[in-house]
XYZ file of C-alpha atoms in Angstrom:
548
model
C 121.202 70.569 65.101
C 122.862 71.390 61.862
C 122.553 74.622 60.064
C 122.028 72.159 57.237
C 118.803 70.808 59.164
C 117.458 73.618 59.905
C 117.515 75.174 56.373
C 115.281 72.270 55.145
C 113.113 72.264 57.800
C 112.700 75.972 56.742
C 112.792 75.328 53.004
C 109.967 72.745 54.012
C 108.174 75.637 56.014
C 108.968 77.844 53.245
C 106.386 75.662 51.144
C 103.762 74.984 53.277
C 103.233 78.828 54.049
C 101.911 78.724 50.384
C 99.259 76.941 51.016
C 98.320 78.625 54.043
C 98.367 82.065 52.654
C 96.199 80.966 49.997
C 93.573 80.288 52.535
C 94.265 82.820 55.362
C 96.172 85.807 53.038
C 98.413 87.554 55.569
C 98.137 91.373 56.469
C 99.302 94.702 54.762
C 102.508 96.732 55.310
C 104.281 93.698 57.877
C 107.697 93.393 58.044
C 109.113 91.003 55.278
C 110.439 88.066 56.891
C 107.851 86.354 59.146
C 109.923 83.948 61.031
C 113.560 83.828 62.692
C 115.189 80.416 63.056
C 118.962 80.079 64.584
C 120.631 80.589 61.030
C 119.505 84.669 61.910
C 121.957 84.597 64.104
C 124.209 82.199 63.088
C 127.278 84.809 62.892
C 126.784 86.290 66.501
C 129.652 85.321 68.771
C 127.567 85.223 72.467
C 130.935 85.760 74.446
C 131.877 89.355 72.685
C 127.922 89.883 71.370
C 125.649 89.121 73.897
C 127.389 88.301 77.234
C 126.425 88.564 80.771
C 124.809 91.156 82.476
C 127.053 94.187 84.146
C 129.838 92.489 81.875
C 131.364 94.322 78.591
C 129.747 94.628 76.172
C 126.618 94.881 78.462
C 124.478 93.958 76.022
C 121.974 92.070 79.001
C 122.150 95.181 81.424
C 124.828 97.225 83.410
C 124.314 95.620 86.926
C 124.973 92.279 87.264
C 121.629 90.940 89.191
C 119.386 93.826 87.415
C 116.165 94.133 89.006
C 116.567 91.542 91.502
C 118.166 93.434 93.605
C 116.245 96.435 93.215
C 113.492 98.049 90.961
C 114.569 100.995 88.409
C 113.855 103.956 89.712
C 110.123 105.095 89.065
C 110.700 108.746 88.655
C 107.627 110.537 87.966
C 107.927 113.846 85.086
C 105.660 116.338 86.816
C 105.571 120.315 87.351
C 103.508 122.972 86.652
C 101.817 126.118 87.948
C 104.091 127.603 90.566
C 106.591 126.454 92.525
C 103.552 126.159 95.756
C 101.566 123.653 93.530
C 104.495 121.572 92.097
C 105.715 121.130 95.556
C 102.304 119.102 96.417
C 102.142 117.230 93.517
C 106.232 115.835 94.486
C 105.386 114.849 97.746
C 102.001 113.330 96.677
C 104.023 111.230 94.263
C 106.544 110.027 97.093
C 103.567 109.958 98.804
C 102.430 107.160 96.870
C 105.825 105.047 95.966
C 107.851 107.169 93.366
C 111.291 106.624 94.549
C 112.838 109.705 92.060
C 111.458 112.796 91.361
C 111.268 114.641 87.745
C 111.124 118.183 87.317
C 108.948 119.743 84.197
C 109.897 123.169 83.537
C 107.574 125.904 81.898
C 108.630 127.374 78.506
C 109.877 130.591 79.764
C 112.062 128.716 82.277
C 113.527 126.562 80.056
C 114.478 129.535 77.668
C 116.131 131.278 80.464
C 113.653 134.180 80.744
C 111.762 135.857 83.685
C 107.892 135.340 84.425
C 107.494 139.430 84.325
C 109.708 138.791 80.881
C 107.110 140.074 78.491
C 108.499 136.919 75.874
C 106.758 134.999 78.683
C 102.898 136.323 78.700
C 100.726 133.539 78.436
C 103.332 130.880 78.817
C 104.207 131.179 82.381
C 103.399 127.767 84.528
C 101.577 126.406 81.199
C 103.552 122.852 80.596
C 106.080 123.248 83.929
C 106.539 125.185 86.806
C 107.638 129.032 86.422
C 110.825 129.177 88.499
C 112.654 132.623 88.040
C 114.938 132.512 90.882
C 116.554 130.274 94.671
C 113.094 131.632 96.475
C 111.068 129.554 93.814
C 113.287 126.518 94.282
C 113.241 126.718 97.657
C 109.706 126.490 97.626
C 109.338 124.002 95.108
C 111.461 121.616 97.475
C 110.256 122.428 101.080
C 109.726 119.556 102.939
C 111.636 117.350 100.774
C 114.572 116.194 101.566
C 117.695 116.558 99.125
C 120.104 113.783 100.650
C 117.483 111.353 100.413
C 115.805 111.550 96.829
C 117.228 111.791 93.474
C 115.988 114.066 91.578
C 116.193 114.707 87.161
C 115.270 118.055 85.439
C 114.691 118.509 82.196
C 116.361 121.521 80.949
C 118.907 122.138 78.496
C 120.268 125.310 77.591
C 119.980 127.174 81.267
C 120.681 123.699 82.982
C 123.973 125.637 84.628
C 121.915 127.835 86.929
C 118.982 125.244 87.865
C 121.919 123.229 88.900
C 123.447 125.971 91.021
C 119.885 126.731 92.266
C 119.702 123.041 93.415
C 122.768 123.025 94.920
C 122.140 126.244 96.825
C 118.704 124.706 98.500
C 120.824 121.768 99.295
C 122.871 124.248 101.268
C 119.874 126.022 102.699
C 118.523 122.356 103.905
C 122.235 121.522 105.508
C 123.034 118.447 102.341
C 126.506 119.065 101.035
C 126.755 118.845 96.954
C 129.213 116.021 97.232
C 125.879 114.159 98.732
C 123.886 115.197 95.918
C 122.059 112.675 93.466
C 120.485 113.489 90.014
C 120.453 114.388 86.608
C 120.240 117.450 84.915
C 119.260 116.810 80.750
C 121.937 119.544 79.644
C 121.554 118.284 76.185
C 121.568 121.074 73.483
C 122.899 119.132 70.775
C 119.593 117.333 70.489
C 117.980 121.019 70.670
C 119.050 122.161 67.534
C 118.581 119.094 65.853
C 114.938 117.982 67.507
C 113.242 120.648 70.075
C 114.748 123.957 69.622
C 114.543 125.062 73.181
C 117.935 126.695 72.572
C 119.470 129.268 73.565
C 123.464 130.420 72.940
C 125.065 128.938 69.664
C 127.064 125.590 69.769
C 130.586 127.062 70.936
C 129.510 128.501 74.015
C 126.844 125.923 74.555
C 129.327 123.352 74.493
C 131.572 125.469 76.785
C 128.709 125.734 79.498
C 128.394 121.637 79.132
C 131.914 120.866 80.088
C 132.050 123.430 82.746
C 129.516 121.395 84.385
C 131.578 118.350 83.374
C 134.313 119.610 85.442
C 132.617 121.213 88.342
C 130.689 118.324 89.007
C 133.598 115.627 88.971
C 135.182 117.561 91.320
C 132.053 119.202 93.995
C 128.844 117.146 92.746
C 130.270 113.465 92.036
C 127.161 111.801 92.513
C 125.445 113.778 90.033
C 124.533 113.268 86.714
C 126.104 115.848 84.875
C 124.097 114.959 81.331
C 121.308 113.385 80.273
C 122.027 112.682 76.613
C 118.608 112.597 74.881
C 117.299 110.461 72.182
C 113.516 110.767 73.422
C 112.816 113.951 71.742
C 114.600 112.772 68.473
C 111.464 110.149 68.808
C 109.274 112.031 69.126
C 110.294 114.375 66.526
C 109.408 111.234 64.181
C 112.910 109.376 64.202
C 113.042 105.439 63.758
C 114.747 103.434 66.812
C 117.632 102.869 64.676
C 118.112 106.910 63.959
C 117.385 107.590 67.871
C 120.031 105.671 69.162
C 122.505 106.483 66.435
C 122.029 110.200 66.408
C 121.875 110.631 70.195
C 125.398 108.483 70.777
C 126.917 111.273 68.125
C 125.697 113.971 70.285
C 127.644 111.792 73.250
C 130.794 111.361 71.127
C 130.728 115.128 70.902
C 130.223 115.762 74.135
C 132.981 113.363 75.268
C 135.300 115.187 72.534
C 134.528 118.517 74.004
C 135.335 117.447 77.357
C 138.440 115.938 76.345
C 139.557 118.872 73.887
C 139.107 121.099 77.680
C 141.614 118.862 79.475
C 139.690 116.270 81.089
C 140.260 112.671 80.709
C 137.657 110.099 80.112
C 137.381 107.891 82.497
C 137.152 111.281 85.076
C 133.679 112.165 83.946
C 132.215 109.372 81.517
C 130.748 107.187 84.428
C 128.618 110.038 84.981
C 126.913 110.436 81.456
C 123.460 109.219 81.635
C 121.149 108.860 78.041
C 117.126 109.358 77.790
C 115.400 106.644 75.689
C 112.004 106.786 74.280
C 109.530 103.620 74.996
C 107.463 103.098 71.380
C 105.032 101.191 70.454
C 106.627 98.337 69.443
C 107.138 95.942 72.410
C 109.988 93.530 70.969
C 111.702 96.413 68.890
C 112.445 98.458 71.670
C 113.829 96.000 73.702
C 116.194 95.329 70.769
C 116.748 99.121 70.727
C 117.697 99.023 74.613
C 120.497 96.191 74.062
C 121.720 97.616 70.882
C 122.254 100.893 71.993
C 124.486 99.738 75.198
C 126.512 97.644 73.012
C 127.400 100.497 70.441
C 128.092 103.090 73.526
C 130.460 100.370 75.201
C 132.526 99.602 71.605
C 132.759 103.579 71.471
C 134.080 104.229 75.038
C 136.374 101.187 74.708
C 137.234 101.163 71.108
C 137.212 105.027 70.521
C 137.599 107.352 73.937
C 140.263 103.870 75.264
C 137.933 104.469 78.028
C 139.339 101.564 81.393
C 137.135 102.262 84.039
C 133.699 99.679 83.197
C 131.478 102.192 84.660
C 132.733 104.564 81.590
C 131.292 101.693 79.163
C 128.143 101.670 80.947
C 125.423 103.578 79.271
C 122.666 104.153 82.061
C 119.308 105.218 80.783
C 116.054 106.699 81.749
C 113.325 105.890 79.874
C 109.743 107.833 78.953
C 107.129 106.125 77.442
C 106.032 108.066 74.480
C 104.035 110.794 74.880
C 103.837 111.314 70.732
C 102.200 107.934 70.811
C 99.150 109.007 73.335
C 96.144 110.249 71.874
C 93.079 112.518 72.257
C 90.770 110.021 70.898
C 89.478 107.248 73.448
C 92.117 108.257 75.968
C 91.611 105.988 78.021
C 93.318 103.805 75.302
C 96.434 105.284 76.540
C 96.836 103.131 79.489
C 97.260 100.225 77.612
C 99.665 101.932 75.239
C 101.831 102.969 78.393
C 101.636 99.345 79.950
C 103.137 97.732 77.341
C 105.874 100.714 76.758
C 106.473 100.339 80.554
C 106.913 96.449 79.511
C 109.420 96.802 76.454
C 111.399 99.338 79.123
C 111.634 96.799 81.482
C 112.711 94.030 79.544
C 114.876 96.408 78.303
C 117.128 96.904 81.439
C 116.297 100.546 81.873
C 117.756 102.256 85.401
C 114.763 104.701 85.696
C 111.165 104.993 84.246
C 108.674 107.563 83.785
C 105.002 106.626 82.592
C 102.961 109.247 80.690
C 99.353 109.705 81.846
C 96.188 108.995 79.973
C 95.002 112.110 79.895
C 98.412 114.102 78.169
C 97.337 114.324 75.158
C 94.872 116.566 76.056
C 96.012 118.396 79.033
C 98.349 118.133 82.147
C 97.689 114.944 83.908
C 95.188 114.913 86.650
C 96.150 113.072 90.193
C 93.942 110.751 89.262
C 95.835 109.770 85.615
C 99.080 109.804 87.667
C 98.001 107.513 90.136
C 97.265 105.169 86.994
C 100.672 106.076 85.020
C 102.312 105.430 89.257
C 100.593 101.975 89.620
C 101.744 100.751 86.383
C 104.666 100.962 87.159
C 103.828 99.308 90.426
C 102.597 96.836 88.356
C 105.036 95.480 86.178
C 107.561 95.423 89.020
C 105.633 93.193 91.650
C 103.065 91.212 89.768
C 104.063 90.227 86.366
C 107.157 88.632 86.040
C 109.436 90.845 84.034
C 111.606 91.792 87.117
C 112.162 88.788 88.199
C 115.032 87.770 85.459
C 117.659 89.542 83.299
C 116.977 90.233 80.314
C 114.390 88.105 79.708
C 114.212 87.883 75.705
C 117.879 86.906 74.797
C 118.178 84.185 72.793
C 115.228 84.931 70.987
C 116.401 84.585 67.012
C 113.810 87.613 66.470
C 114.936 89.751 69.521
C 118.973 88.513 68.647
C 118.559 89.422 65.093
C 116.884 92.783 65.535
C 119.345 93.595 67.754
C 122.060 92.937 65.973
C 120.051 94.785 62.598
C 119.520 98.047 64.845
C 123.263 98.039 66.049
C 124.203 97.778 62.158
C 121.894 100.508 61.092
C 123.053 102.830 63.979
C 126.489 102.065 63.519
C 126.145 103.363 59.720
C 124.375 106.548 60.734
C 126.995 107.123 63.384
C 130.047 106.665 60.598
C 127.832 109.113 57.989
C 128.339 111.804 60.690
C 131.510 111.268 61.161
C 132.299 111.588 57.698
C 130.334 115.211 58.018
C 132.727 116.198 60.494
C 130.651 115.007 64.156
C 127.484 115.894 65.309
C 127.924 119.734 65.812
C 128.611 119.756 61.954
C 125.617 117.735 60.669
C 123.022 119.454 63.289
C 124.374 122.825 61.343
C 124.287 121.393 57.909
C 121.185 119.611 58.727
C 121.820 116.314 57.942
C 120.423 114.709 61.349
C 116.998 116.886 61.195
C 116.302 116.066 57.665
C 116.749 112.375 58.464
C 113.901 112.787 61.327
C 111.834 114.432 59.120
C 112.110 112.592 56.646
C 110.956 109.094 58.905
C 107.987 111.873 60.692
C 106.709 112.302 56.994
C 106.611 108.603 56.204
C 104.630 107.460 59.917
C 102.695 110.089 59.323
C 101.803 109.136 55.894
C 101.369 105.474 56.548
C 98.334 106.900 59.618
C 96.592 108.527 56.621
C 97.035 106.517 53.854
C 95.486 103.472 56.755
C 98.781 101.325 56.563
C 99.670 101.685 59.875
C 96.358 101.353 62.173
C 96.376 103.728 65.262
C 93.275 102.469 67.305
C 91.049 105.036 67.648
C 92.172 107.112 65.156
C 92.500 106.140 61.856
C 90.495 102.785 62.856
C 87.552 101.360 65.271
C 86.838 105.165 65.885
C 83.770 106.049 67.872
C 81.542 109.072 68.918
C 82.586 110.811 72.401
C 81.976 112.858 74.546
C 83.900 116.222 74.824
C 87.041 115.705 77.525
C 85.443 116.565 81.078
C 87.673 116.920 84.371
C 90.850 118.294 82.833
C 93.679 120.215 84.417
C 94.434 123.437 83.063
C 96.484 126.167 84.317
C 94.504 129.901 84.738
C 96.322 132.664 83.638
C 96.125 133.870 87.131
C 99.285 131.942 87.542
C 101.506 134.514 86.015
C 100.008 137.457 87.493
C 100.816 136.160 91.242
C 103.725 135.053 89.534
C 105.323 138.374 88.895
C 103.755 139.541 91.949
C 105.971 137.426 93.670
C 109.065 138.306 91.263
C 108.604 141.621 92.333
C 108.415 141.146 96.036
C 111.941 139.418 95.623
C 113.522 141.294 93.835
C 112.925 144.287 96.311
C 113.851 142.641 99.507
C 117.393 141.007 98.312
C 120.809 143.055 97.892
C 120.398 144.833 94.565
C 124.312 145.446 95.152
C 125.099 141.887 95.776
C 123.210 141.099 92.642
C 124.897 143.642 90.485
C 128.827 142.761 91.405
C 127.582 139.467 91.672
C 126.256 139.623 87.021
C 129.273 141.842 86.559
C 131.552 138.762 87.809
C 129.753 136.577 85.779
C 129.939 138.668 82.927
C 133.843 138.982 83.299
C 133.952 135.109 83.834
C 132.311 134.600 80.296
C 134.490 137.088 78.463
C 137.454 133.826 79.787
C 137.421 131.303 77.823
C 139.675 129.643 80.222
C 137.126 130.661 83.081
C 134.661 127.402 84.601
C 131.389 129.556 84.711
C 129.831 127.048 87.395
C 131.252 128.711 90.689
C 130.188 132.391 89.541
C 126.814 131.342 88.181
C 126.622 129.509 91.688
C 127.570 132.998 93.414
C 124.654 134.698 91.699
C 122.156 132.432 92.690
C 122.897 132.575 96.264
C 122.362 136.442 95.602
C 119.044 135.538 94.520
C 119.986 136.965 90.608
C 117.392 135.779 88.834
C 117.456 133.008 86.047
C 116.423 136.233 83.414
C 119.704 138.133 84.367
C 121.986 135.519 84.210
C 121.276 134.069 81.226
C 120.748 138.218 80.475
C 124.342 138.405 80.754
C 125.635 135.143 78.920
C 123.112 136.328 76.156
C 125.131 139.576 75.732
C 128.681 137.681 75.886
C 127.586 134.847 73.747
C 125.063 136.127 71.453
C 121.951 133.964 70.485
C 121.514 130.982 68.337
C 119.136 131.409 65.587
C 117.990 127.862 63.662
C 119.082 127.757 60.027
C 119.124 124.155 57.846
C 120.414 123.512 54.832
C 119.146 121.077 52.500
């Protein structure tokens, strides 16, 4: 059919919409255009657009049969307490069919400091597990075995020595690191700019980042050296269009750093992973998903000159957002997460973790994570969405907002460039004054009723206070230190201390990869407080700062 036919069967729909809004007027606040046709996206070429799947510019997926030929991984986010309790909760989750694991840590832990730290009072094992140094990990992994499950942890600025911790247990348990499989988040770009679980200042930050870079392409090439993370820019309030645009500058940084301290591309770039959020809206994301592989692949190819197709691949694992769960009717939740699990899907993510009902409100019960597990379960083996590639291409709506996303990233991403690159607009704050800007304007749109949250701000009803709920006694960080202490005076106080004092001449190097002596500390048993402790005295702290 013409494009000529097809604008006056639409200037004919055009008309007859008149008459039916006159008798059924349509609602507030939707998007403007109701209806895509093929002139939407009458300009997209399908052979360099759209494509095939595991095919440049992987636009339908980066493996070629998808889920077909296996499920994403269904990687459950859990950790809290001590190391003891965590360890249950893993192998209750591979108990019941998780086939990755996901390590939360506590706030203490993720801003390098000790339990007994006294920063840490009332914090320790609150939203994570408390791990201070190798005798917590090897706890918090007994029984599990590290050559058979992959395993992500979120944390960013001391992700160097939780590495080195993992790769010491390994040891311990006999697994070589070259057999190693996982992801460490590592992302402190998106720190400054979105969650501010920082700790050194850019330079040195970016240093520690390509020292892992390095170490790992050459001991740990199975690993997942970064996870570059766009989640927390969601849900610090960003749109889809800034998430993927501002967390691909944070990757274009990261690939110039790497680059800038003599590695090539292609050496480390199949190893970058990203971290998407799953929203609300079902057919946006999934527009989000495709866009955002096609802009990473045209920046590997067109601006790193990247050859190897596993460089152009951008792999992602994807949360469902936990911004979006509320307190109110909580149970509501587990719809919310069953159709973000659904937009992920049809998506083409790699790996998948579904909040529970109940997080919005406390740390999930067993109960809510058998739910969050079995959705999961769900959408793999009974409805459909696995069983073909990207299932919504050629949809003019899903082709179109695709192709609108891409353009809006695409003009964020050339913005900071024009700032000077992703380091410069985090510290001129460009990139959080854009997220708060799009937080103000949700938020406003809950209150002012234009945007209906259900349960919230419409069909609201009278409850019952919460019963049931996990919480963490403060108990936990009294045996905590307990056990801190113990440690500390049965290892080799000497090995310890020559063991920091070569770290602390390794830092004062530029030139130096800190990896192998932040390694050597561990397997004194240093703890996490004292190494970071001694990078904190060579590289001085970052303290927040935005200009408007």
């Amino acid at each position: 059919m013409s494009n000529e036919k097809i604008q006056a069967g639409l200037d004919k729909y055009n008309a007859s919409v008149e008459k039916a809004i006159s008798r059924f007027p349509e609602r507030p606040n939707l998007p403007e255009q109701r209806l895509y046709t093929p002139l939407d996206i009458k300009d997209t070429d399908y052979a360099d657009e759209i494509g095939y799947p595991g095919m440049y510019p992987y636009t339908r997926g980066v493996q070629p049969t998808m889920y077909r030929g296996r499920f994403w991984t269904m990687r459950m986010y859990a950790g809290f307490s001590t190391a003891a309790e965590s360890n249950k909760r893993y192998r209750y989750l591979i108990e019941s069919g998780a086939t990755g694991l996901s390590c939360a840590f506590d706030l203490p832990t993720q801003i390098g400091y000790d339990s007994d730290d006294p920063i840490s009072e009332g914090e320790v094992g609150k939203v994570g597990v408390a791990i201070d140094s190798l005798a917590d990990m090897e706890i918090l992994f007994d029984q599990i075995d590290l050559g058979k499950v992959s395993t992500s942890m979120t944390i960013n600025a001391p992700a160097s020595v939780l590495l080195a911790m993992y790769i010491a247990v390994a040891e311990k348990q006999g697994v070589p690191a070259d057999q190693l499989k996982g992801t460490i988040q590592n992302d402190i770009l998106k720190e400054y700019a979105a969650r501010g679980t920082y700790i050194f200042p850019p330079r040195p930050s970016m240093r520690l980042i390509t020292n892992i870079f390095e170490y790992c392409s050459k001991n740990v090439p199975k690993w997942n050296t970064i996870s570059i993370s766009g989640y927390h820019i969601r849900e610090a309030g960003s749109t889809a269009s800034q998430e993927i645009a501002f967390t691909i500058a944070d990757g274009i940084a990261y690939c110039e750093a790497a680059i800038k301290a003599g590695l090539h591309i292609d050496d480390f770039a199949g190893r970058l992973s990203f971290f998407w959020n799953a929203h609300n809206n079902v057919l946006e994301e999934v527009a989000k998903f495709r866009a955002s592989r096609r802009v990473w692949a045209k920046v590997m190819k067109e601006r790193f000159h990247a050859e190897k197709p596993k460089s152009m691949m951008l792999r992602v694992h994807t949360q469902t957002a936990g911004s979006m769960l509320t307190a109110q009717q909580p149970n509501n939740n587990i719809i919310r997460v069953a159709l973000q699990t659904a937009a992920a899907v049809m998506g083409g993510t790699q790996s998948l973790h579904t909040n529970s009902r109940d997080e919005a409100l406390a740390l999930p019960t067993e109960e809510s994570v058998m739910i969050a597990l079995r959705t999961q379960q769900i959408v793999a083996y009974e409805s459909g969405l696995a069983d073909v590639i990207d299932p919504l291409a050629g949809s003019y709506y899903v082709e179109a907002l695709t192709n609108k996303i891409e353009k809006e990233a695409w003009e964020y991403i050339n913005k900071i460039d024009e700032i000077g690159g992703a380091v410069a607009a985090i510290e001129k704050g460009y990139i959080q004054k854009e997220i708060q800007d799009s937080a103000y304007k949700w938020q406003m749109d809950v209150e002012s009723g234009a945007k209906t949250i259900v349960g919230v701000n419409k069909f609201q009803i009278e409850e019952e206070p919460p019963k049931g709920l996990l919480k963490v006694d403060a108990s936990v960080g009294v045996a905590q230190c307990e056990r801190l202490a113990a440690m500390k005076a049965k290892r080799d106080n000497e090995a310890v201390k020559a063991a920091l004092a070569d770290l602390k001449a390794a830092c004062q190097d530029e030139n130096e990869n800190l990896m192998p002596h932040i390694l050597n500390a561990v397997r004194t048993y240093a703890t996490l407080g004292e190494i970071c402790g001694v990078m904190r005295e060579v590289f001085g702290e970052y303290e927040a700062h935005v200009n408007l």
